[in-house]
Coordinates of N, CA and C in Angstrom, one line a residue:
Q1 N 80.1 184.8 98.9 CA 79.5 183.5 99.0 C 80.1 182.7 100.1
T2 N 81.4 182.7 100.1 CA 82.2 181.9 101.1 C 81.8 182.4 102.6
E3 N 81.7 183.7 102.8 CA 81.3 184.2 104.1 C 79.9 183.7 104.5
L4 N 79.0 183.8 103.5 CA 77.6 183.3 103.8 C 77.6 181.9 104.1
E5 N 78.4 181.1 103.4 CA 78.4 179.6 103.7 C 79.0 179.4 105.1
E6 N 80.0 180.1 105.5 CA 80.6 180.0 106.8 C 79.6 180.4 107.9
M7 N 78.9 181.5 107.7 CA 77.9 181.9 108.6 C 76.8 180.8 108.8
N8 N 76.4 180.3 107.7 CA 75.4 179.2 107.7 C 75.9 178.0 108.5
R9 N 77.2 177.6 108.3 CA 77.8 176.5 109.0 C 77.8 176.8 110.5
Q10 N 78.1 178.0 110.9 CA 78.2 178.4 112.3 C 76.8 178.4 112.9
L11 N 75.8 178.9 112.1 CA 74.4 178.8 112.7 C 73.9 177.4 112.9
E12 N 74.3 176.5 111.9 CA 73.9 175.1 112.0 C 74.6 174.5 113.2
A13 N 75.8 174.8 113.4 CA 76.6 174.3 114.6 C 76.0 174.8 115.9
M14 N 75.6 176.0 115.9 CA 75.0 176.6 117.1 C 73.6 175.9 117.4
K15 N 72.9 175.7 116.3 CA 71.6 175.1 116.5 C 71.7 173.7 117.0
A16 N 72.7 172.9 116.4 CA 72.9 171.6 116.9 C 73.4 171.5 118.3
A17 N 74.2 172.4 118.7 CA 74.7 172.5 120.1 C 73.5 172.8 121.0
Q18 N 72.6 173.7 120.6 CA 71.5 174.1 121.5 C 70.5 172.9 121.6
E19 N 70.3 172.2 120.5 CA 69.4 171.0 120.6 C 70.0 169.9 121.5
A20 N 71.3 169.8 121.4 CA 72.0 168.8 122.2 C 71.9 169.1 123.7
L21 N 72.0 170.4 124.0 CA 71.9 170.9 125.4 C 70.5 170.7 125.9
M22 N 69.5 170.9 125.0 CA 68.1 170.7 125.4 C 67.8 169.3 125.7
R23 N 68.4 168.4 124.9 CA 68.2 167.0 125.1 C 68.8 166.5 126.4
E24 N 70.0 167.1 126.7 CA 70.7 166.7 127.9 C 69.8 167.2 129.1
K25 N 69.3 168.4 129.1 CA 68.5 168.9 130.1 C 67.2 168.1 130.3
E26 N 66.6 167.7 129.2 CA 65.4 166.9 129.2 C 65.7 165.5 129.8
A27 N 66.8 164.9 129.4 CA 67.2 163.6 130.0 C 67.5 163.7 131.5
L28 N 68.1 164.8 131.9 CA 68.4 165.0 133.3 C 67.1 165.2 134.1
R29 N 66.2 166.0 133.6 CA 64.9 166.2 134.2 C 64.1 164.9 134.4
N30 N 64.1 164.1 133.3 CA 63.5 162.8 133.3 C 64.1 161.9 134.4
E31 N 65.4 161.8 134.4 CA 66.1 161.0 135.3 C 65.8 161.4 136.8
N32 N 65.8 162.7 137.1 CA 65.5 163.2 138.4 C 64.1 162.8 138.8
M33 N 63.2 163.1 137.9 CA 61.8 162.8 138.2 C 61.6 161.3 138.5
N34 N 62.1 160.4 137.6 CA 62.0 159.0 137.8 C 62.6 158.5 139.1
L35 N 63.8 159.0 139.4 CA 64.5 158.6 140.7 C 63.6 159.0 141.9
K36 N 63.0 160.2 141.8 CA 62.2 160.7 142.9 C 61.0 159.7 143.1
V37 N 60.3 159.5 142.0 CA 59.1 158.7 142.1 C 59.3 157.3 142.5
T38 N 60.3 156.6 141.8 CA 60.6 155.2 142.2 C 61.3 155.1 143.5
G39 N 61.9 156.2 144.0 CA 62.5 156.2 145.3 C 61.6 156.5 146.5
G40 N 60.3 156.8 146.1 CA 59.3 157.2 147.1 C 59.4 158.6 147.7
V41 N 60.2 159.5 146.9 CA 60.3 160.9 147.4 C 59.1 161.6 146.9
E42 N 58.5 162.5 147.7 CA 57.3 163.3 147.3 C 57.7 164.3 146.2
V43 N 56.9 164.3 145.2 CA 57.1 165.2 144.1 C 56.3 166.5 144.4
E44 N 57.0 167.7 144.2 CA 56.3 169.0 144.5 C 55.3 169.3 143.4
E45 N 54.3 170.1 143.8 CA 53.2 170.5 142.9 C 53.8 171.1 141.6
D46 N 54.8 172.0 141.8 CA 55.3 172.7 140.6 C 56.0 171.7 139.7
E47 N 56.6 170.7 140.2 CA 57.3 169.7 139.4 C 56.2 168.9 138.6
D48 N 55.1 168.6 139.3 CA 54.0 167.9 138.5 C 53.5 168.8 137.4
E49 N 53.4 170.1 137.6 CA 52.9 171.0 136.5 C 54.0 171.1 135.4
K50 N 55.2 171.1 135.8 CA 56.3 171.0 134.7 C 56.2 169.7 133.9
A51 N 56.0 168.6 134.6 CA 55.9 167.3 134.0 C 54.7 167.4 133.0
L52 N 53.6 168.0 133.4 CA 52.4 168.1 132.5 C 52.7 168.9 131.3
Q53 N 53.3 170.1 131.5 CA 53.7 170.9 130.3 C 54.7 170.2 129.4
H54 N 55.6 169.5 130.0 CA 56.5 168.7 129.2 C 55.8 167.7 128.3
F55 N 54.8 167.0 129.0 CA 54.0 166.0 128.2 C 53.2 166.7 127.1
L56 N 52.6 167.8 127.4 CA 51.7 168.4 126.4 C 52.6 168.9 125.2
G57 N 53.8 169.3 125.4 CA 54.7 169.6 124.3 C 54.9 168.3 123.4
K58 N 55.2 167.2 124.1 CA 55.4 166.0 123.3 C 54.1 165.5 122.6
L59 N 52.9 165.8 123.3 CA 51.7 165.4 122.7 C 51.4 166.2 121.4
R60 N 51.7 167.5 121.4 CA 51.5 168.3 120.2 C 52.5 167.8 119.1
G61 N 53.7 167.4 119.5 CA 54.6 166.9 118.5 C 54.1 165.6 117.9
V62 N 53.6 164.7 118.7 CA 53.1 163.4 118.2 C 51.9 163.7 117.3
L63 N 51.0 164.6 117.6 CA 49.8 164.8 116.8 C 50.2 165.4 115.5
T64 N 51.2 166.3 115.5 CA 51.7 166.9 114.2 C 52.3 165.8 113.4
M65 N 53.0 164.9 114.0 CA 53.7 163.8 113.3 C 52.6 162.9 112.6
R66 N 51.6 162.6 113.3 CA 50.5 161.7 112.8 C 49.7 162.4 111.7
S67 N 49.5 163.7 111.9 CA 48.7 164.5 110.8 C 49.5 164.5 109.5
E68 N 50.9 164.5 109.7 CA 51.7 164.6 108.5 C 52.0 163.2 107.9
G69 N 51.4 162.2 108.5 CA 51.5 160.8 108.0 C 52.9 160.2 108.1
R70 N 53.6 160.6 109.1 CA 55.0 160.0 109.3 C 55.1 159.5 110.8
F71 N 56.2 158.8 111.0 CA 56.4 158.2 112.3 C 57.8 158.4 112.8
D72 N 58.0 158.8 114.0 CA 59.3 159.1 114.6 C 59.4 158.3 115.9
Q73 N 60.1 157.2 115.9 CA 60.1 156.3 117.1 C 60.7 157.0 118.3
K74 N 61.7 157.9 118.1 CA 62.3 158.6 119.2 C 61.3 159.5 119.9
L75 N 60.6 160.3 119.1 CA 59.6 161.2 119.6 C 58.5 160.4 120.3
F76 N 58.1 159.3 119.8 CA 57.0 158.5 120.4 C 57.5 157.9 121.7
D77 N 58.7 157.5 121.8 CA 59.3 157.0 123.1 C 59.3 158.1 124.1
E78 N 59.7 159.3 123.7 CA 59.7 160.5 124.6 C 58.3 160.8 125.1
Y79 N 57.4 160.7 124.2 CA 56.0 161.0 124.5 C 55.5 160.0 125.6
N80 N 55.8 158.7 125.4 CA 55.4 157.7 126.4 C 56.1 157.8 127.7
G81 N 57.4 158.2 127.6 CA 58.1 158.5 128.8 C 57.6 159.6 129.6
A82 N 57.1 160.7 128.9 CA 56.5 161.8 129.6 C 55.1 161.5 130.1
L83 N 54.4 160.6 129.4 CA 53.1 160.2 129.9 C 53.1 159.5 131.2
V84 N 54.0 158.5 131.4 CA 54.0 157.8 132.6 C 54.5 158.6 133.8
Q85 N 55.1 159.8 133.6 CA 55.5 160.6 134.7 C 54.4 161.5 135.3
L86 N 53.3 161.5 134.6 CA 52.2 162.4 135.0 C 51.7 161.9 136.4
A87 N 51.2 162.8 137.2 CA 50.6 162.5 138.5 C 49.3 161.7 138.2
D88 N 48.9 160.9 139.2 CA 47.7 160.1 139.0 C 46.5 161.0 138.6
E89 N 46.3 162.1 139.3 CA 45.2 163.0 139.0 C 45.3 163.6 137.6
Q90 N 46.5 163.9 137.1 CA 46.6 164.4 135.8 C 46.3 163.3 134.8
L91 N 46.7 162.1 135.1 CA 46.4 161.0 134.1 C 44.9 160.8 134.0
Q92 N 44.2 160.9 135.1 CA 42.7 160.7 135.1 C 42.1 161.8 134.3
E93 N 42.6 163.0 134.5 CA 42.0 164.2 133.7 C 42.3 164.0 132.3
L94 N 43.5 163.5 131.9 CA 43.8 163.3 130.5 C 42.9 162.2 129.9
Y95 N 42.7 161.2 130.7 CA 41.8 160.1 130.2 C 40.4 160.7 129.9
G96 N 39.9 161.5 130.7 CA 38.6 162.1 130.5 C 38.6 163.0 129.3
S97 N 39.7 163.7 129.1 CA 39.8 164.7 128.0 C 39.9 163.9 126.6
F98 N 40.7 162.8 126.6 CA 40.7 162.1 125.3 C 39.4 161.4 125.0
M99 N 38.8 160.9 126.1 CA 37.5 160.3 125.9 C 36.5 161.3 125.3
Q100 N 36.5 162.5 125.8 CA 35.6 163.5 125.2 C 35.9 163.9 123.8
I101 N 37.2 163.9 123.5 CA 37.6 164.2 122.1 C 37.2 163.1 121.2
Y102 N 37.3 161.8 121.7 CA 37.0 160.7 120.8 C 35.5 160.6 120.5
V103 N 34.7 160.9 121.5 CA 33.2 160.9 121.2 C 32.7 162.2 120.7
E104 N 33.6 163.1 120.4 CA 33.3 164.4 119.9 C 32.4 165.2 120.7
E105 N 32.7 165.2 122.0 CA 31.9 166.0 123.0 C 32.8 166.9 123.8
A106 N 34.1 167.1 123.4 CA 35.0 168.0 124.1 C 34.7 169.4 123.9
S107 N 34.8 170.2 125.0 CA 34.6 171.6 125.0 C 35.9 172.3 124.5
D108 N 35.7 173.6 124.2 CA 36.9 174.4 123.8 C 37.9 174.5 124.9
E109 N 37.5 174.4 126.1 CA 38.4 174.4 127.3 C 39.3 173.2 127.3
V110 N 38.7 172.1 126.9 CA 39.5 170.8 126.9 C 40.6 170.9 125.8
F111 N 40.2 171.4 124.7 CA 41.2 171.5 123.6 C 42.2 172.5 124.0
A112 N 41.8 173.6 124.6 CA 42.8 174.7 125.0 C 43.7 174.1 126.0
R113 N 43.2 173.3 127.0 CA 44.1 172.7 128.0 C 45.2 171.8 127.4
L114 N 44.8 171.1 126.4 CA 45.7 170.2 125.7 C 46.6 170.9 124.7
G115 N 46.2 172.1 124.3 CA 46.9 172.9 123.4 C 46.8 172.4 122.0
I116 N 45.6 171.8 121.6 CA 45.4 171.3 120.2 C 44.2 172.0 119.7
S117 N 44.0 171.9 118.3 CA 42.9 172.5 117.6 C 41.6 172.0 118.1
N118 N 40.6 172.9 118.2 CA 39.2 172.4 118.5 C 38.5 171.9 117.3
D119 N 39.2 171.7 116.2 CA 38.6 171.1 115.0 C 39.5 169.9 114.6
P120 N 39.5 168.9 115.4 CA 40.5 167.8 115.2 C 40.3 167.0 113.9
D121 N 41.4 166.7 113.3 CA 41.3 165.9 112.1 C 41.2 164.4 112.4
D122 N 41.0 163.6 111.4 CA 40.8 162.1 111.6 C 42.0 161.5 112.3
A123 N 43.2 162.0 112.1 CA 44.4 161.4 112.8 C 44.3 161.7 114.3
T124 N 43.9 162.9 114.6 CA 43.7 163.2 116.0 C 42.6 162.4 116.7
L125 N 41.5 162.3 116.0 CA 40.4 161.5 116.6 C 40.8 160.0 116.8
G126 N 41.6 159.5 115.8 CA 42.1 158.1 115.9 C 43.1 158.0 117.1
F127 N 43.9 159.0 117.2 CA 44.8 159.0 118.3 C 44.1 159.1 119.7
A128 N 43.1 159.9 119.7 CA 42.3 160.0 121.0 C 41.6 158.7 121.3
E129 N 41.2 157.9 120.3 CA 40.6 156.6 120.6 C 41.7 155.7 121.2
M130 N 42.9 155.7 120.6 CA 44.0 154.8 121.0 C 44.4 155.2 122.4
M131 N 44.5 156.5 122.7 CA 44.9 156.9 124.0 C 43.8 156.7 125.1
T132 N 42.6 156.7 124.7 CA 41.5 156.4 125.7 C 41.7 154.9 126.2
I133 N 42.0 154.0 125.2 CA 42.2 152.6 125.6 C 43.4 152.5 126.4
K134 N 44.5 153.1 126.0 CA 45.8 153.0 126.7 C 45.7 153.6 128.1
L135 N 45.1 154.7 128.3 CA 45.0 155.4 129.6 C 44.1 154.6 130.5
G136 N 43.1 153.9 129.9 CA 42.2 153.1 130.7 C 42.9 152.0 131.4
E137 N 44.0 151.5 130.7 CA 44.8 150.5 131.3 C 45.8 151.0 132.3
L138 N 46.2 152.3 132.2 CA 47.2 152.9 133.0 C 46.7 153.5 134.3
I139 N 45.5 154.0 134.3 CA 45.0 154.9 135.4 C 44.9 154.1 136.8
D140 N 44.9 152.8 136.7 CA 44.8 152.0 138.0 C 46.2 151.7 138.5
Q141 N 47.3 152.0 137.7 CA 48.6 151.8 138.2 C 49.2 153.0 138.8
P142 N 49.8 152.9 140.0 CA 50.5 154.0 140.6 C 51.7 154.5 139.7
R143 N 52.0 155.8 139.8 CA 53.0 156.4 138.9 C 54.3 155.6 139.1
R144 N 54.7 155.2 140.2 CA 55.9 154.5 140.4 C 56.0 153.2 139.6
L145 N 54.9 152.5 139.5 CA 54.9 151.3 138.7 C 54.9 151.6 137.2
R146 N 54.2 152.6 136.9 CA 54.2 153.0 135.4 C 55.6 153.3 134.9
I147 N 56.3 154.1 135.7 CA 57.7 154.5 135.4 C 58.6 153.2 135.3
Q148 N 58.5 152.4 136.3 CA 59.3 151.2 136.3 C 59.0 150.3 135.1
A149 N 57.7 150.1 134.8 CA 57.4 149.3 133.6 C 57.9 149.9 132.3
F150 N 57.8 151.2 132.2 CA 58.3 151.9 131.0 C 59.8 151.7 130.9
E151 N 60.5 151.9 132.0 CA 62.0 151.8 132.0 C 62.4 150.4 131.6
A152 N 61.7 149.4 132.2 CA 62.0 148.0 131.9 C 61.8 147.7 130.4
Q153 N 60.7 148.3 129.8 CA 60.4 148.1 128.4 C 61.5 148.7 127.6
Q154 N 62.0 149.9 127.9 CA 63.1 150.6 127.2 C 64.4 149.8 127.3
R155 N 64.7 149.2 128.4 CA 65.9 148.4 128.6 C 65.8 147.1 127.7
R156 N 64.6 146.5 127.6 CA 64.4 145.4 126.7 C 64.6 145.8 125.2
K157 N 64.1 146.9 124.9 CA 64.2 147.4 123.5 C 65.7 147.6 123.2
L158 N 66.4 148.2 124.1 CA 67.8 148.5 123.9 C 68.6 147.2 123.8
Q159 N 68.3 146.3 124.6 CA 69.0 145.0 124.6 C 68.7 144.3 123.2
Q160 N 67.5 144.3 122.8 CA 67.1 143.7 121.5 C 67.8 144.4 120.4
E161 N 68.0 145.7 120.4 CA 68.7 146.5 119.4 C 70.2 146.1 119.4
E162 N 70.7 146.0 120.6 CA 72.1 145.6 120.7 C 72.4 144.2 120.1
D163 N 71.4 143.3 120.5 CA 71.5 141.9 120.0 C 71.4 141.9 118.4
R164 N 70.5 142.7 117.9 CA 70.3 142.7 116.4 C 71.6 143.3 115.8
E165 N 72.2 144.3 116.4 CA 73.4 144.9 115.8 C 74.6 143.9 115.8
R166 N 74.6 143.1 116.9 CA 75.7 142.1 117.0 C 75.5 141.0 116.0
K167 N 74.3 140.6 115.7 CA 74.0 139.6 114.7 C 74.4 140.1 113.3
Q168 N 74.0 141.3 113.1 CA 74.3 141.9 111.8 C 75.8 142.0 111.6
A169 N 76.6 142.4 112.7 CA 78.0 142.5 112.6 C 78.6 141.1 112.3
T170 N 78.1 140.1 113.0 CA 78.6 138.7 112.8 C 78.3 138.3 111.3
M171 N 77.1 138.6 110.8 CA 76.8 138.3 109.4 C 77.7 139.0 108.4
R172 N 78.0 140.3 108.7 CA 78.9 141.0 107.8 C 80.3 140.4 107.8
Q173 N 80.7 140.0 109.0 CA 82.1 139.4 109.1 C 82.1 138.1 108.3
A174 N 81.0 137.3 108.4 CA 81.0 136.0 107.7 C 80.9 136.2 106.2
M175 N 80.2 137.2 105.8 CA 80.1 137.5 104.4 C 81.4 138.0 103.8
A176 N 82.1 138.8 104.7 CA 83.4 139.4 104.2 C 84.4 138.2 104.1
K177 N 84.4 137.3 105.0 CA 85.3 136.1 105.0 C 85.0 135.3 103.7
A178 N 83.7 135.1 103.5 CA 83.3 134.3 102.3 C 83.7 134.9 101.0
S179 N 83.5 136.3 101.0 CA 83.9 137.0 99.8 C 85.4 136.9 99.6
A180 N 86.2 137.1 100.7 CA 87.7 137.0 100.6 C 88.1 135.6 100.1
L181 N 87.4 134.5 100.6 CA 87.8 133.2 100.2 C 87.4 133.0 98.8
A182 N 86.3 133.5 98.3 CA 85.9 133.3 96.9 C 86.9 134.1 96.0
S183 N 87.4 135.2 96.5 CA 88.3 136.0 95.7 C 89.7 135.3 95.6
A184 N 90.1 134.7 96.8 CA 91.3 133.9 96.8 C 91.3 132.7 95.9
N185 N 90.1 132.0 95.9 CA 89.9 130.8 95.0 C 90.0 131.2 93.6
A186 N 89.4 132.4 93.3 CA 89.3 132.8 91.9 C 90.8 133.2 91.4
K187 N 91.6 133.8 92.3 CA 93.0 134.1 91.9 C 93.8 132.8 91.7
V188 N 93.5 131.8 92.6 CA 94.3 130.5 92.4 C 93.9 129.9 91.1
H189 N 92.6 129.9 90.8 CA 92.1 129.3 89.6 C 92.7 130.0 88.4
G190 N 92.7 131.3 88.5 CA 93.3 132.1 87.3 C 94.8 131.8 87.2
A191 N 95.5 131.7 88.3 CA 96.9 131.5 88.2 C 97.3 130.1 87.6
L192 N 96.3 129.2 87.8 CA 96.6 127.8 87.3 C 95.8 127.5 86.1
G193 N 95.4 128.6 85.4 CA 94.6 128.4 84.2 C 95.4 127.6 83.1
W194 N 96.7 127.8 83.0 CA 97.4 127.0 82.1 C 97.4 125.5 82.3
L195 N 97.3 125.2 83.7 CA 97.2 123.8 84.1 C 95.9 123.1 83.7
W196 N 94.8 123.9 83.9 CA 93.5 123.4 83.6 C 93.4 123.1 82.1
Q197 N 94.0 124.1 81.3 CA 93.9 123.9 79.8 C 94.7 122.7 79.4
T198 N 95.9 122.5 80.1 CA 96.7 121.4 79.7 C 96.0 120.0 80.0
L199 N 95.4 120.0 81.2 CA 94.7 118.8 81.6 C 93.5 118.5 80.7
A200 N 92.8 119.6 80.3 CA 91.6 119.5 79.5 C 92.0 119.0 78.1
G201 N 93.2 119.4 77.7 CA 93.6 118.9 76.3 C 94.3 117.6 76.3
G202 N 94.4 117.0 77.5 CA 95.1 115.7 77.6 C 96.6 115.7 77.3
E203 N 97.2 116.9 77.5 CA 98.6 117.0 77.1 C 99.6 116.7 78.3
G204 N 99.0 116.4 79.4 CA 100.0 116.1 80.5 C 99.2 115.5 81.7
E205 N 100.0 115.0 82.6 CA 99.4 114.4 83.8 C 100.0 115.1 85.0
V206 N 99.2 115.0 86.0 CA 99.7 115.6 87.3 C 100.3 114.4 88.1
S207 N 101.6 114.5 88.5 CA 102.2 113.4 89.2 C 102.0 113.5 90.7

């Protein structure tokens, strides 16, 4: 039993290390792509295809998440980050694909291209409607501006989260001080209990 538990721990540790490595590689790929685009460096065709496949992986993850009735903010942020990295032509094609899915006129080829079931559930149809609207707002923006806007949004979210954590820390400190003061007052009151009883009984005066 002990050996089995140790093997399981090792497997979990290896899995966690592998996931961390994949996250680092993904972050590095995203950073390189964003630096290229915002720096005006031409993106190679194979890099565009890799960006598309990366996005499609995130898309399937988001659709699964929605079908299961849950929400993962980290995954959704990764999805949006992958979305803005798509080439302009890819974004236009994606817009048309989601539009066809939304109006239920998509071919099997469209579903196969996106890597999703050709029998979409209500969650997928609702997502297609949302993405049709969102992509309609994005397709007129150059990729460079899409990436810059997304990064600025993420920085604002990070700043807001840091501000919220600071406020919570300040509140916790204030509550801890108030609790300590209340505890000290209670101890003083308890230590002087004999005095309060004496005064209450009119047996003495405080000079």
